[in-house]
Coordinates of C-alpha atoms in Angstrom, one line a residue:
Chain A
X1144 CA 20.8 9.7 23.0
X1145 CA 17.0 9.0 23.4
X1146 CA 14.5 8.1 21.8
X1147 CA 13.4 9.5 18.3
X1148 CA 9.9 10.9 18.5
X1149 CA 7.5 11.8 15.4
X1150 CA 3.5 12.0 15.8
X1151 CA 1.2 11.6 13.4
X1152 CA -2.7 10.8 11.6
X1153 CA -4.1 7.4 11.2
X1154 CA -5.7 8.1 7.2
X1155 CA -8.9 6.6 6.4
X1156 CA -6.6 4.1 4.2
X1157 CA -4.7 2.3 7.1
X1158 CA -7.2 1.3 8.5
X1159 CA -9.4 -1.9 7.4
X1160 CA -13.1 -3.2 7.9
X1161 CA -12.5 -3.8 11.6
X1162 CA -12.0 -0.1 11.3
X1163 CA -8.8 -0.5 12.8
X1164 CA -4.9 -0.2 11.7
X1165 CA -4.1 -3.0 8.9
X1166 CA -1.2 -3.8 10.5
X1167 CA 1.1 -4.1 7.1
X1168 CA 1.1 -0.8 7.5
X1169 CA 3.1 -1.0 11.2
X1170 CA 5.9 -2.6 9.0
X1171 CA 5.5 0.3 6.6
X1172 CA 6.0 2.9 10.1
X1173 CA 8.6 1.5 11.3
X1174 CA 10.3 1.4 7.6
X1175 CA 9.8 5.6 7.2
X1176 CA 10.0 6.1 11.4
X1177 CA 13.7 5.0 10.8
X1178 CA 14.5 7.2 7.8
X1179 CA 13.0 10.0 10.1
X1180 CA 15.2 9.4 12.9
X1181 CA 18.3 9.4 10.6
X1182 CA 16.8 12.6 8.8
X1183 CA 16.3 14.0 12.0
X1184 CA 20.1 13.6 13.6
X1185 CA 22.3 14.4 10.5
X1186 CA 21.9 10.5 8.4
X1187 CA 20.7 10.9 5.0
X1188 CA 21.1 8.1 3.0
X1189 CA 20.0 9.8 -0.3
X1190 CA 23.4 12.1 0.2
X1191 CA 25.4 9.1 1.4
X1192 CA 24.3 7.1 -1.9
X1193 CA 26.1 9.7 -3.6
X1194 CA 28.9 10.3 -1.9
X1195 CA 30.0 6.9 -1.8
X1196 CA 28.5 4.5 -4.7
X1197 CA 28.5 1.1 -3.5
X1198 CA 26.5 2.2 0.0
X1199 CA 23.6 -0.2 -0.5
X1200 CA 21.4 1.8 2.6
X1201 CA 20.5 -0.2 5.6
X1202 CA 18.6 -3.5 4.8
X1203 CA 16.4 -5.4 6.8
X1204 CA 16.7 -9.0 7.7
X1205 CA 14.2 -9.0 10.3
X1206 CA 11.8 -7.7 11.5
X1207 CA 8.8 -8.4 13.7
X1208 CA 5.7 -6.8 15.5
X1209 CA 3.1 -7.2 18.3
X1210 CA 0.1 -6.0 18.2
X1211 CA -1.2 -4.7 22.1
X1212 CA -4.4 -2.1 21.5
X1213 CA -6.3 -1.3 17.9
X1214 CA -5.4 1.9 16.4
X1215 CA -8.6 3.8 14.6
X1216 CA -9.2 6.5 12.4
X1217 CA -7.7 10.0 13.3
X1218 CA -6.0 8.4 15.7
X1219 CA -2.7 11.1 16.3
X1220 CA -0.4 8.1 17.1
X1221 CA 3.2 8.8 18.6
X1222 CA 6.0 6.3 17.4
X1223 CA 9.1 6.3 19.7
X1224 CA 11.9 4.5 17.6
X1225 CA 14.7 3.9 20.2
X1226 CA 18.2 4.6 19.0
X1227 CA 19.8 1.4 17.5
X1228 CA 21.7 -1.5 19.5
X1229 CA 24.5 -3.4 18.5
X1230 CA 25.2 -6.6 19.2
X1231 CA 28.4 -9.4 18.7
X1232 CA 27.7 -9.4 15.0
X1233 CA 27.2 -6.6 12.3
X1234 CA 23.2 -6.1 12.3
X1235 CA 21.7 -3.8 14.8
X1236 CA 18.1 -3.7 16.2
X1237 CA 16.1 -1.3 16.4
X1238 CA 12.8 -0.7 18.9
X1239 CA 9.7 0.4 17.6
X1240 CA 6.7 1.6 20.2
X1241 CA 3.1 3.2 18.8
X1242 CA 1.6 4.9 21.1
X1243 CA -2.3 6.4 21.8
X1244 CA -3.5 9.4 21.9
X1245 CA -4.1 8.5 25.7
X1246 CA -0.8 6.8 26.2
X1247 CA -1.7 3.4 25.5
X1248 CA 0.9 1.3 23.4
X1249 CA -1.1 0.1 20.3
X1250 CA 1.9 -1.7 19.1
X1251 CA 5.9 -2.8 19.7
X1252 CA 8.7 -4.1 17.1
X1253 CA 11.9 -5.2 16.4
X1254 CA 13.6 -4.7 13.1
X1255 CA 17.3 -6.0 13.0
X1256 CA 19.4 -4.5 10.4
X1257 CA 22.7 -4.0 8.2
X1258 CA 25.4 -1.5 7.0
X1259 CA 24.7 -2.9 3.6
X1260 CA 27.7 -2.3 1.1
X1261 CA 28.5 -3.9 -2.2
X1262 CA 31.8 -5.7 -2.8
X1263 CA 32.3 -7.4 -6.5
X1264 CA 28.5 -6.5 -7.0
X1265 CA 27.8 -8.8 -4.0
X1266 CA 25.6 -7.1 -0.9
X1267 CA 27.9 -7.3 2.1
X1268 CA 27.2 -6.3 5.9
X1269 CA 29.6 -4.2 7.1
X1270 CA 30.1 -2.4 10.3
X1271 CA 28.4 1.5 10.2
X1272 CA 31.0 4.2 10.3
X1273 CA 31.3 5.1 13.7
X1274 CA 30.3 8.7 12.8
X1275 CA 27.4 7.1 11.5
X1276 CA 26.5 5.3 15.0
X1277 CA 26.8 8.0 17.1
X1278 CA 25.2 10.6 15.5
X1279 CA 21.8 7.3 15.4
X1280 CA 22.6 7.3 19.1
X1281 CA 25.0 4.6 19.4
X1282 CA 28.2 3.7 21.4
X1283 CA 29.5 6.9 23.0
X1284 CA 33.1 7.0 21.7
X1285 CA 31.7 7.6 18.1
Chain B
X72 CA -10.4 31.0 1.7
X73 CA -7.0 30.1 0.3
X74 CA -4.9 27.1 -0.8
X75 CA -4.1 24.1 1.9
X76 CA -0.9 23.2 2.2
X77 CA 0.8 20.2 3.8
X78 CA 4.6 19.1 3.1
X79 CA 5.4 15.2 3.8
X80 CA 8.8 13.5 2.5
X81 CA 8.4 10.8 0.1
X82 CA 9.7 7.0 1.8
X83 CA 11.4 4.8 0.4
X84 CA 8.1 2.5 0.3
X85 CA 6.4 5.3 -2.2
X86 CA 8.7 4.8 -4.7
X87 CA 9.3 2.0 -7.2
X88 CA 11.6 0.3 -9.0
X89 CA 12.6 3.1 -11.8
X90 CA 13.4 5.1 -8.6
X91 CA 10.9 7.2 -8.4
X92 CA 7.0 8.2 -6.5
X93 CA 4.7 5.0 -8.1
X94 CA 2.4 6.5 -9.0
X95 CA -0.7 5.4 -7.1
X96 CA 0.6 7.4 -3.9
X97 CA -0.3 10.2 -5.6
X98 CA -4.3 8.9 -5.3
X99 CA -3.6 8.2 -1.3
X100 CA -1.8 11.4 0.0
X101 CA -4.4 13.3 -2.6
X102 CA -7.5 11.1 0.0
X103 CA -4.5 12.3 2.7
X104 CA -4.5 16.0 1.1
X105 CA -8.7 16.4 1.8
X106 CA -8.9 14.6 5.2
X107 CA -6.0 16.7 6.7
X108 CA -7.6 19.9 5.3
X109 CA -10.7 18.9 6.7
X110 CA -9.5 18.4 9.8
X111 CA -6.9 21.4 9.9
X112 CA -10.8 24.1 9.2
X113 CA -12.3 22.1 12.2
X114 CA -14.3 19.1 9.7
X115 CA -14.1 16.5 11.9
X116 CA -15.2 13.2 9.7
X117 CA -14.6 11.2 13.1
X118 CA -16.8 13.4 15.0
X119 CA -19.3 13.7 12.1
X120 CA -19.8 9.5 11.7
X121 CA -20.5 10.3 15.7
X122 CA -23.1 12.6 16.1
X123 CA -24.6 12.1 12.4
X124 CA -25.0 7.7 12.4
X125 CA -26.7 8.8 8.8
X126 CA -23.6 9.8 7.3
X127 CA -21.1 8.3 4.8
X128 CA -18.5 10.2 4.8
X129 CA -17.8 12.1 1.4
X130 CA -17.7 9.1 -1.5
X131 CA -14.8 9.7 -3.7
X132 CA -16.8 9.3 -7.8
X133 CA -14.6 10.2 -9.8
X134 CA -10.8 10.6 -9.7
X135 CA -7.9 11.8 -12.6
X136 CA -4.2 12.6 -12.1
X137 CA -1.8 14.2 -14.5
X138 CA 2.3 13.2 -13.6
X139 CA 4.2 15.7 -14.9
X140 CA 7.6 15.4 -13.1
X141 CA 9.5 12.7 -11.3
X142 CA 9.3 12.3 -7.3
X143 CA 12.7 11.0 -5.6
X144 CA 13.0 9.1 -2.4
X145 CA 13.6 11.9 0.0
X146 CA 11.8 14.5 -1.6
X147 CA 10.1 17.1 0.6
X148 CA 6.8 16.9 -1.3
X149 CA 4.8 20.5 -0.9
X150 CA 1.1 19.6 -1.4
X151 CA -1.4 22.4 -2.2
X152 CA -5.0 21.5 -2.2
X153 CA -8.2 24.2 -3.3
X154 CA -11.0 24.6 -1.9
X155 CA -13.9 22.4 -3.3
X156 CA -16.1 24.0 -6.5
X157 CA -19.7 23.2 -5.8
X158 CA -21.5 23.1 -9.5
X159 CA -24.9 22.5 -10.4
X160 CA -25.4 18.7 -9.2
X161 CA -24.6 17.8 -5.3
X162 CA -20.8 16.8 -6.2
X163 CA -17.8 18.8 -5.3
X164 CA -14.2 19.0 -6.7
X165 CA -10.8 18.9 -5.0
X166 CA -8.4 20.1 -7.5
X167 CA -4.8 19.3 -6.2
X168 CA -0.8 19.9 -7.0
X169 CA 2.0 18.2 -5.6
X170 CA 5.3 20.4 -5.6
X171 CA 9.1 19.2 -6.3
X172 CA 11.5 20.8 -3.2
X173 CA 12.4 24.3 -6.5
X174 CA 8.5 24.5 -7.2
X175 CA 9.0 22.3 -10.5
X176 CA 5.3 20.7 -10.4
X177 CA 5.3 17.1 -10.1
X178 CA 1.8 16.1 -10.3
X179 CA -2.5 17.5 -10.4
X180 CA -5.4 15.7 -10.1
X181 CA -9.1 16.3 -9.7
X182 CA -10.8 14.4 -7.2
X183 CA -14.9 14.7 -7.8
X184 CA -16.2 13.4 -4.2
X185 CA -20.0 13.3 -2.5
X186 CA -21.3 14.4 0.8
X187 CA -22.7 11.0 1.4
X188 CA -26.2 10.7 4.2
X189 CA -27.7 6.8 3.7
X190 CA -31.0 7.3 3.4
X191 CA -33.3 3.6 3.4
X192 CA -30.0 2.4 3.2
X193 CA -28.9 3.4 0.4
X194 CA -25.9 5.6 -0.3
X195 CA -27.1 9.0 -1.4
X196 CA -25.4 12.6 -2.1
X197 CA -26.6 14.8 -0.4
X198 CA -26.2 19.1 -0.3
X199 CA -22.9 19.5 2.1
X200 CA -24.1 22.2 5.3
X201 CA -23.8 25.3 4.8
X202 CA -21.8 25.6 7.7
X203 CA -19.8 22.8 6.6
X204 CA -18.9 24.2 2.8
X205 CA -17.6 27.2 4.9
X206 CA -15.1 25.5 6.8
X207 CA -14.0 23.8 3.6
X208 CA -13.8 27.1 1.6
X209 CA -16.4 27.2 0.0
X210 CA -19.8 29.9 -0.9
X211 CA -19.2 32.6 1.2
X212 CA -22.4 32.3 3.2
X213 CA -21.5 29.5 4.8
Chain C
X744 CA -7.8 -9.1 -30.6
X745 CA -9.8 -8.8 -27.7
X746 CA -9.6 -7.8 -24.6
X747 CA -7.6 -9.2 -21.7
X748 CA -9.5 -10.8 -19.0
X749 CA -8.0 -11.8 -15.0
X750 CA -10.1 -12.0 -12.3
X751 CA -8.9 -12.0 -8.3
X752 CA -10.9 -11.2 -5.4
X753 CA -10.7 -8.8 -2.9
X754 CA -8.5 -8.5 0.4
X755 CA -9.0 -7.2 3.8
X756 CA -6.2 -5.2 3.0
X757 CA -7.7 -3.7 -0.2
X758 CA -10.8 -2.1 2.1
X759 CA -11.7 0.6 3.6
X760 CA -13.3 1.4 7.3
X761 CA -16.7 1.3 5.0
X762 CA -15.4 -1.8 4.2
X763 CA -15.1 -0.9 0.1
X764 CA -13.1 -1.2 -1.5
X765 CA -10.1 2.1 -1.4
X766 CA -10.2 3.6 -4.3
X767 CA -6.3 3.6 -4.6
X768 CA -5.6 0.1 -5.3
X769 CA -8.2 -0.2 -8.2
X770 CA -5.5 2.3 -9.6
X771 CA -2.6 0.0 -8.0
X772 CA -4.6 -2.9 -10.4
X773 CA -4.9 -1.1 -13.8
X774 CA -1.3 -0.9 -13.9
X775 CA -0.8 -4.6 -12.5
X776 CA -3.9 -5.5 -15.4
X777 CA -1.4 -3.9 -18.0
X778 CA 1.3 -5.7 -16.7
X779 CA -0.3 -9.0 -16.9
X780 CA -1.4 -8.3 -20.0
X781 CA 1.6 -7.8 -21.6
X782 CA 3.5 -10.5 -19.8
X783 CA 0.1 -13.0 -21.6
X784 CA 0.6 -11.6 -24.2
X785 CA 4.6 -12.4 -25.3
X786 CA 5.4 -8.6 -24.1
X787 CA 7.6 -8.9 -21.0
X788 CA 9.0 -5.6 -19.5
X789 CA 11.8 -7.4 -17.5
X790 CA 13.9 -8.8 -21.0
X791 CA 12.4 -5.8 -22.8
X792 CA 14.8 -4.0 -20.5
X793 CA 17.2 -6.4 -20.4
X794 CA 18.3 -6.9 -24.4
X795 CA 18.0 -2.7 -24.6
X796 CA 19.4 -1.1 -21.9
X797 CA 17.6 2.9 -22.2
X798 CA 14.1 1.0 -22.6
X799 CA 12.1 2.6 -19.9
X800 CA 9.1 0.9 -19.8
X801 CA 5.7 2.2 -20.1
X802 CA 5.3 5.1 -17.6
X803 CA 2.3 6.6 -16.6
X804 CA 1.1 10.0 -17.9
X805 CA -1.9 10.5 -17.1
X806 CA -5.1 8.4 -15.2
X807 CA -8.4 8.7 -14.0
X808 CA -11.2 6.1 -12.9
X809 CA -14.7 6.8 -12.0
X810 CA -16.1 4.6 -9.1
X811 CA -19.9 2.7 -10.1
X812 CA -20.5 1.1 -7.3
X813 CA -18.6 -0.7 -4.1
X814 CA -16.4 -3.9 -4.3
X815 CA -15.7 -5.9 -0.8
X816 CA -13.7 -8.2 0.9
X817 CA -14.2 -11.5 -0.8
X818 CA -15.2 -10.8 -4.1
X819 CA -13.8 -12.5 -7.6
X820 CA -13.1 -8.8 -8.7
X821 CA -13.1 -9.6 -13.3
X822 CA -11.1 -6.5 -14.9
X823 CA -11.0 -5.9 -18.6
X824 CA -8.2 -4.0 -20.0
X825 CA -9.2 -3.3 -23.8
X826 CA -6.4 -3.4 -26.4
X827 CA -4.2 0.1 -26.3
X828 CA -5.1 2.7 -28.3
X829 CA -3.0 5.2 -30.3
X830 CA -3.5 8.6 -31.3
X831 CA -2.3 11.1 -33.2
X832 CA 1.0 11.8 -31.1
X833 CA 3.0 9.0 -29.2
X834 CA 1.1 8.4 -26.6
X835 CA -1.0 5.6 -26.5
X836 CA -4.5 4.4 -24.1
X837 CA -6.3 1.4 -22.2
X838 CA -8.8 1.4 -20.8
X839 CA -9.9 -0.8 -17.7
X840 CA -13.5 -2.1 -16.2
X841 CA -13.9 -3.6 -13.0
X842 CA -16.8 -6.0 -12.9
X843 CA -18.7 -7.6 -9.1
X844 CA -19.7 -11.3 -8.8
X845 CA -23.0 -10.2 -11.1
X846 CA -21.8 -8.1 -13.3
X847 CA -22.3 -4.9 -12.0
X848 CA -19.7 -2.6 -13.2
X849 CA -17.8 -1.5 -9.5
X850 CA -15.1 1.1 -11.9
X851 CA -13.6 2.0 -14.6
X852 CA -10.5 4.1 -15.6
X853 CA -8.4 5.1 -18.7
X854 CA -4.5 5.0 -18.4
X855 CA -2.2 7.3 -21.0
X856 CA 1.1 6.2 -21.3
X857 CA 4.3 6.2 -23.4
X858 CA 6.9 3.8 -24.5
X859 CA 9.8 5.0 -22.7
X860 CA 13.8 5.3 -24.0
X861 CA 16.1 7.1 -22.9
X862 CA 18.1 9.5 -24.8
X863 CA 21.0 11.1 -23.7
X864 CA 19.7 10.1 -20.1
X865 CA 16.2 11.9 -21.2
X866 CA 13.3 10.5 -20.7
X867 CA 11.3 10.5 -24.1
X868 CA 8.2 9.2 -25.8
X869 CA 9.0 7.2 -28.4
X870 CA 7.3 4.7 -31.1
X871 CA 5.7 2.0 -29.5
X872 CA 7.6 -0.7 -31.8
X873 CA 4.8 -2.1 -34.4
X874 CA 6.0 -5.3 -33.2
X875 CA 5.3 -5.4 -29.5
X876 CA 2.2 -3.1 -30.8
X877 CA 0.9 -6.7 -32.8
X878 CA 1.2 -8.2 -29.7
X879 CA -0.7 -6.2 -27.0
X880 CA -3.5 -6.0 -30.0
X881 CA -2.6 -2.7 -31.8
X882 CA -2.5 -1.4 -35.5
X883 CA -3.1 -4.8 -37.3
X884 CA -0.1 -3.9 -39.1
X885 CA 2.4 -5.1 -36.8
Chain D
X1280 CA -3.6 -32.0 5.5
X1281 CA -0.7 -30.6 3.8
X1282 CA 0.6 -26.4 3.2
X1283 CA -1.3 -24.9 1.5
X1284 CA 0.5 -22.7 -2.0
X1285 CA 0.0 -20.4 -3.5
X1286 CA 1.9 -18.6 -6.9
X1287 CA 1.4 -14.9 -7.3
X1288 CA 3.7 -12.6 -9.3
X1289 CA 5.7 -9.7 -7.8
X1290 CA 4.2 -6.6 -9.0
X1291 CA 6.5 -3.4 -10.3
X1292 CA 4.1 -1.7 -7.1
X1293 CA 5.6 -4.6 -4.8
X1294 CA 9.4 -3.4 -5.4
X1295 CA 11.4 -0.7 -3.6
X1296 CA 14.2 1.6 -5.6
X1297 CA 16.7 -0.9 -4.9
X1298 CA 14.8 -2.7 -7.3
X1299 CA 13.8 -6.0 -4.7
X1300 CA 10.4 -6.0 -2.9
X1301 CA 9.4 -3.8 0.1
X1302 CA 9.5 -6.2 2.8
X1303 CA 6.2 -4.9 4.3
X1304 CA 4.3 -6.7 1.3
X1305 CA 5.4 -9.8 2.4
X1306 CA 3.9 -9.0 5.7
X1307 CA 0.5 -8.0 3.7
X1308 CA 1.1 -11.2 1.3
X1309 CA 1.1 -13.9 4.8
X1310 CA -2.3 -12.4 5.5
X1311 CA -3.7 -12.6 2.2
X1312 CA -2.2 -16.3 1.6
X1313 CA -4.4 -16.8 5.4
X1314 CA -7.2 -15.7 3.2
X1315 CA -6.5 -17.7 0.4
X1316 CA -5.9 -21.1 2.3
X1317 CA -8.9 -20.4 4.1
X1318 CA -11.0 -19.9 1.6
X1319 CA -9.7 -22.4 -0.9
X1320 CA -10.5 -25.3 2.1
X1321 CA -14.0 -24.1 2.7
X1322 CA -13.7 -21.6 5.3
X1323 CA -15.5 -18.5 4.2
X1324 CA -14.5 -15.3 6.7
X1325 CA -17.6 -13.0 4.5
X1326 CA -20.4 -16.2 5.2
X1327 CA -19.4 -17.0 9.0
X1328 CA -19.2 -13.3 10.3
X1329 CA -23.3 -13.0 8.0
X1330 CA -23.9 -16.2 9.9
X1331 CA -22.3 -15.7 13.4
X1332 CA -23.1 -11.5 13.6
X1333 CA -20.4 -11.8 16.9
X1334 CA -17.2 -13.0 15.0
X1335 CA -14.4 -11.1 14.7
X1336 CA -11.7 -13.0 12.5
X1337 CA -8.6 -14.0 13.2
X1338 CA -6.6 -11.0 14.5
X1339 CA -3.4 -10.9 14.3
X1340 CA -1.1 -11.2 17.6
X1341 CA 2.0 -11.2 16.7
X1342 CA 4.0 -11.4 13.1
X1343 CA 6.9 -11.7 11.8
X1344 CA 9.2 -12.2 8.5
X1345 CA 12.8 -13.4 7.8
X1346 CA 14.2 -11.7 4.7
X1347 CA 16.2 -14.1 3.2
X1348 CA 17.2 -13.3 -0.5
X1349 CA 15.4 -10.5 -3.1
X1350 CA 12.9 -11.3 -4.7
X1351 CA 12.6 -8.6 -7.9
X1352 CA 10.1 -7.1 -10.6
X1353 CA 8.7 -10.2 -12.8
X1354 CA 9.4 -13.6 -10.5
X1355 CA 6.4 -15.8 -10.1
X1356 CA 6.9 -16.0 -6.4
X1357 CA 5.7 -19.6 -4.7
X1358 CA 4.0 -19.3 -1.4
X1359 CA 4.1 -21.9 1.1
X1360 CA 1.7 -21.7 4.2
X1361 CA 1.5 -24.2 7.1
X1362 CA -1.7 -26.0 8.6
X1363 CA -2.3 -23.4 12.0
X1364 CA -0.7 -25.2 14.8
X1365 CA -1.9 -24.5 18.5
X1366 CA 0.0 -24.7 21.6
X1367 CA -1.4 -25.1 25.2
X1368 CA -3.7 -21.4 24.6
X1369 CA -5.6 -19.7 22.6
X1370 CA -3.3 -18.6 20.1
X1371 CA -2.3 -20.7 16.5
X1372 CA 0.5 -20.0 14.7
X1373 CA 0.7 -20.1 11.0
X1374 CA 4.3 -19.9 9.2
X1375 CA 5.1 -19.1 5.8
X1376 CA 7.1 -20.1 3.3
X1377 CA 8.1 -17.8 0.0
X1378 CA 10.1 -19.4 -2.5
X1379 CA 11.7 -17.7 -5.5
X1380 CA 10.8 -19.6 -9.2
X1381 CA 15.1 -21.3 -9.0
X1382 CA 13.6 -22.8 -5.1
X1383 CA 15.7 -20.3 -3.6
X1384 CA 13.8 -18.6 0.1
X1385 CA 13.1 -15.6 -0.6
X1386 CA 11.7 -15.0 3.0
X1387 CA 10.3 -17.0 5.9
X1388 CA 7.6 -15.6 8.6
X1389 CA 5.2 -16.8 11.3
X1390 CA 2.0 -14.6 11.7
X1391 CA -0.1 -15.8 15.9
X1392 CA -3.8 -15.4 15.8
X1393 CA -6.7 -15.7 17.2
X1394 CA -10.0 -16.6 16.6
X1395 CA -11.8 -13.8 18.0
X1396 CA -15.6 -13.2 18.9
X1397 CA -17.5 -10.1 20.9
X1398 CA -18.5 -10.3 24.2
X1399 CA -20.2 -7.8 26.1
X1400 CA -18.6 -5.5 23.4
X1401 CA -15.4 -6.4 23.7
X1402 CA -12.9 -9.0 21.5
X1403 CA -12.0 -12.0 23.0
X1404 CA -10.1 -14.8 21.7
X1405 CA -12.1 -18.2 21.9
X1406 CA -10.6 -22.0 20.9
X1407 CA -11.1 -21.7 16.9
X1408 CA -14.0 -24.5 16.8
X1409 CA -13.1 -27.8 15.8
X1410 CA -15.0 -28.4 12.6
X1411 CA -13.4 -25.3 11.4
X1412 CA -9.3 -26.2 13.4
X1413 CA -9.9 -29.3 10.8
X1414 CA -10.6 -28.5 7.6
X1415 CA -7.7 -25.5 8.0
X1416 CA -6.3 -28.4 8.9
X1417 CA -5.7 -29.3 12.3
X1418 CA -6.2 -32.0 14.7
X1419 CA -7.2 -35.0 13.0
X1420 CA -9.8 -35.4 15.7
X1421 CA -11.8 -32.1 14.1

């Protein structure tokens, strides 16, 4: 599967007195983008939580973001989320890019998440179910 | 002209530990809704500021919101903004309603704004230009 | 009892491209101020929720705020919260004022809240327990 | 010089439906902590901008944060900011730790910033003035 793309407008309250997006908003947008990508690909966290009460979502364990060019009030940003990458452990990684209207890279970031399950009231990282991984664009055998 | 309607998803970070939208987000969404309505109707604040350096936007002087029913993570909200109403003074009023997917009213609010112009470095309320008011859905003679 | 006062600094991310506090932050600060006042007066919502599982906090049903003078990055704001006022119904009202360093009123607002209790899984407004009301600065017989 | 420490309460609106701090707030708090540390050590960005119009603050170029243990509503967090570290280039690095009331590490992060100056209307990274670096706890010869 390919990148997921969404577009949204930079609003007044997203920007700081320098007239540019305050950086923490990109961190928030990465979170929203993962939710939107999941939803668009048939992975609905609300429904998952209802059908499996021990499911605890996909908690973030690490995030980073590099800021390349300022985004401003009124810019229509293009947000591209790459499908999750799985490593040797149980965490998975999502990379995000935010493009300005002229294609310039405004910011690029990376989230490390786990698939969370409550085991004896303790949050544990469990392997992401293969059918979920397949939907999100993971292993081809999903 | 009629109400402006936009739809958006309630995200995880919009909600509090009670699992419902934290109220200040409705205040933020009212601001975004006014911007989106203006933009959709050809009133672009970024361009206005460029062509008239003394233009200071449409500052909020008063806001209120009543919360009727909880909105939750994953709800697709319908946000309806009524066209600005003009009274005897220079302020104008915008009313907002937020509807849950089943049509229940989640929140309703009201913004009072002015059309801001810098006069001798002081922010002043000036009458909204008739062509702007017409575009936003104001007086029929606009 | 008298007003509760707290002081805090306006941070960069609280401000918008006009260089002034974005209005929704005052709505958030009112909420924080009520929590801080309650805590300072011995009303700890975390502990209340632990000792009475049906307690649902003090949900906001209505909020309003008027913006009088701009607050800016680096301003130390004085936030004054008046003790709750009780009317004929079960809701109570809190008034808030935000003062600039020179004493100018930046914003003033009002929250209407209820004391929330879950009855048969439905959120109900119950009378605030007299000992809580007394602590928050309510009726003298509390 | 030593770490700068500030303490603050986790508020209701900082937390998400899982009942824990939404991660982007740590990113915001790192920014606030740098401002507070600077101010406490005599580096006032508001005054700097007034005395040197070309000064553009200390823009963030990269941020990262790892989340170790959940922080919850009502927790008093201890936020420790290490003095800036200078490398071979013009950027400097700030490390942040957030501790729960029992001393557990909730989150740890890192900001990379530059000292920004406008040169021919272009934002440039210039060396931080030695007296500023000295104040912030940098090189001993500052």
